[in-house]
């Protein structure tokens, strides 16, 4: 039994998961800032195009941003 490979794979997974969480937080923050910094009606369309998120996801993001979460 080779636990070293399993431990390495688990560590790589944890690191990748942490990187994904950080990237998700960055993307959410940038998208929210973009939406809040403009009055352009096309801003939501741009965020949707760039992120691939639905309008419902954007509404939830905006709502969370308004509540300070």
Short mmCIF file of C-alpha atoms in Angstrom, two decimals:
data_model
loop_
_atom_site.label_atom_id
_atom_site.label_comp_id
_atom_site.label_asym_id
_atom_site.label_seq_id
_atom_site.Cartn_x
_atom_site.Cartn_y
_atom_site.Cartn_z
CA UNK A 1 0.00 0.00 0.00
CA UNK A 2 1.38 3.42 -1.01
CA UNK A 3 -0.12 6.12 1.16
CA UNK A 4 2.40 8.73 -0.06
CA UNK A 5 0.62 8.97 -3.42
CA UNK A 6 -2.75 9.23 -1.70
CA UNK A 7 -1.46 11.95 0.63
CA UNK A 8 0.03 13.88 -2.29
CA UNK A 9 -3.22 13.63 -4.26
CA UNK A 10 -5.21 14.79 -1.22
CA UNK A 11 -2.87 17.74 -0.69
CA UNK A 12 -3.08 18.73 -4.37
CA UNK A 13 -6.86 18.52 -4.17
CA UNK A 14 -6.98 20.77 -1.08
CA UNK A 15 -4.70 23.30 -2.76
CA UNK A 16 -6.78 23.27 -5.95
CA UNK A 17 -9.97 23.66 -3.94
CA UNK A 18 -8.50 26.63 -2.05
CA UNK A 19 -7.39 28.22 -5.32
CA UNK A 20 -10.86 27.72 -6.80
CA UNK A 21 -12.50 29.28 -3.73
CA UNK A 22 -10.18 32.29 -4.00
CA UNK A 23 -10.82 32.66 -7.72
CA UNK A 24 -14.58 32.42 -7.15
CA UNK A 25 -14.43 35.12 -4.49
CA UNK A 26 -12.36 37.36 -6.78
CA UNK A 27 -14.76 36.88 -9.67
CA UNK A 28 -17.80 37.57 -7.52
CA UNK A 29 -16.17 40.69 -6.09
CA UNK A 30 -15.14 42.02 -9.49
CA UNK A 31 -18.55 41.30 -11.00
CA UNK A 32 -20.31 43.02 -8.11
CA UNK A 33 -17.99 46.03 -8.30
CA UNK A 34 -18.57 46.26 -12.05
CA UNK A 35 -22.33 46.19 -11.60
CA UNK A 36 -22.25 48.78 -8.80
CA UNK A 37 -19.87 51.14 -10.62
CA UNK A 38 -22.02 51.71 -13.68
CA UNK A 39 -25.48 52.84 -14.59
CA UNK A 40 -25.16 51.28 -18.03
CA UNK A 41 -28.12 49.02 -18.64
CA UNK A 42 -25.89 46.66 -20.62
CA UNK A 43 -23.67 45.95 -17.62
CA UNK A 44 -25.65 42.88 -16.58
CA UNK A 45 -25.47 41.55 -20.13
CA UNK A 46 -21.70 42.01 -20.09
CA UNK A 47 -21.30 40.22 -16.76
CA UNK A 48 -23.54 37.41 -18.00
CA UNK A 49 -21.53 37.10 -21.21
CA UNK A 50 -18.16 37.13 -19.45
CA UNK A 51 -19.01 34.86 -16.50
CA UNK A 52 -21.63 32.59 -18.02
CA UNK A 53 -23.86 33.25 -15.02
CA UNK A 54 -27.61 33.48 -15.39
CA UNK A 55 -29.63 36.60 -14.64
CA UNK A 56 -30.92 34.86 -11.51
CA UNK A 57 -27.36 34.32 -10.31
CA UNK A 58 -26.63 38.00 -10.92
CA UNK A 59 -29.72 39.03 -8.96
CA UNK A 60 -28.60 36.87 -6.04
CA UNK A 61 -25.11 38.33 -6.26
CA UNK A 62 -26.46 41.88 -6.28
CA UNK A 63 -28.76 41.08 -3.36
CA UNK A 64 -25.88 39.61 -1.36
CA UNK A 65 -23.76 42.64 -2.17
CA UNK A 66 -26.49 44.99 -1.02
CA UNK A 67 -26.77 43.14 2.28
CA UNK A 68 -23.00 43.28 2.80
CA UNK A 69 -22.29 39.55 2.55
#
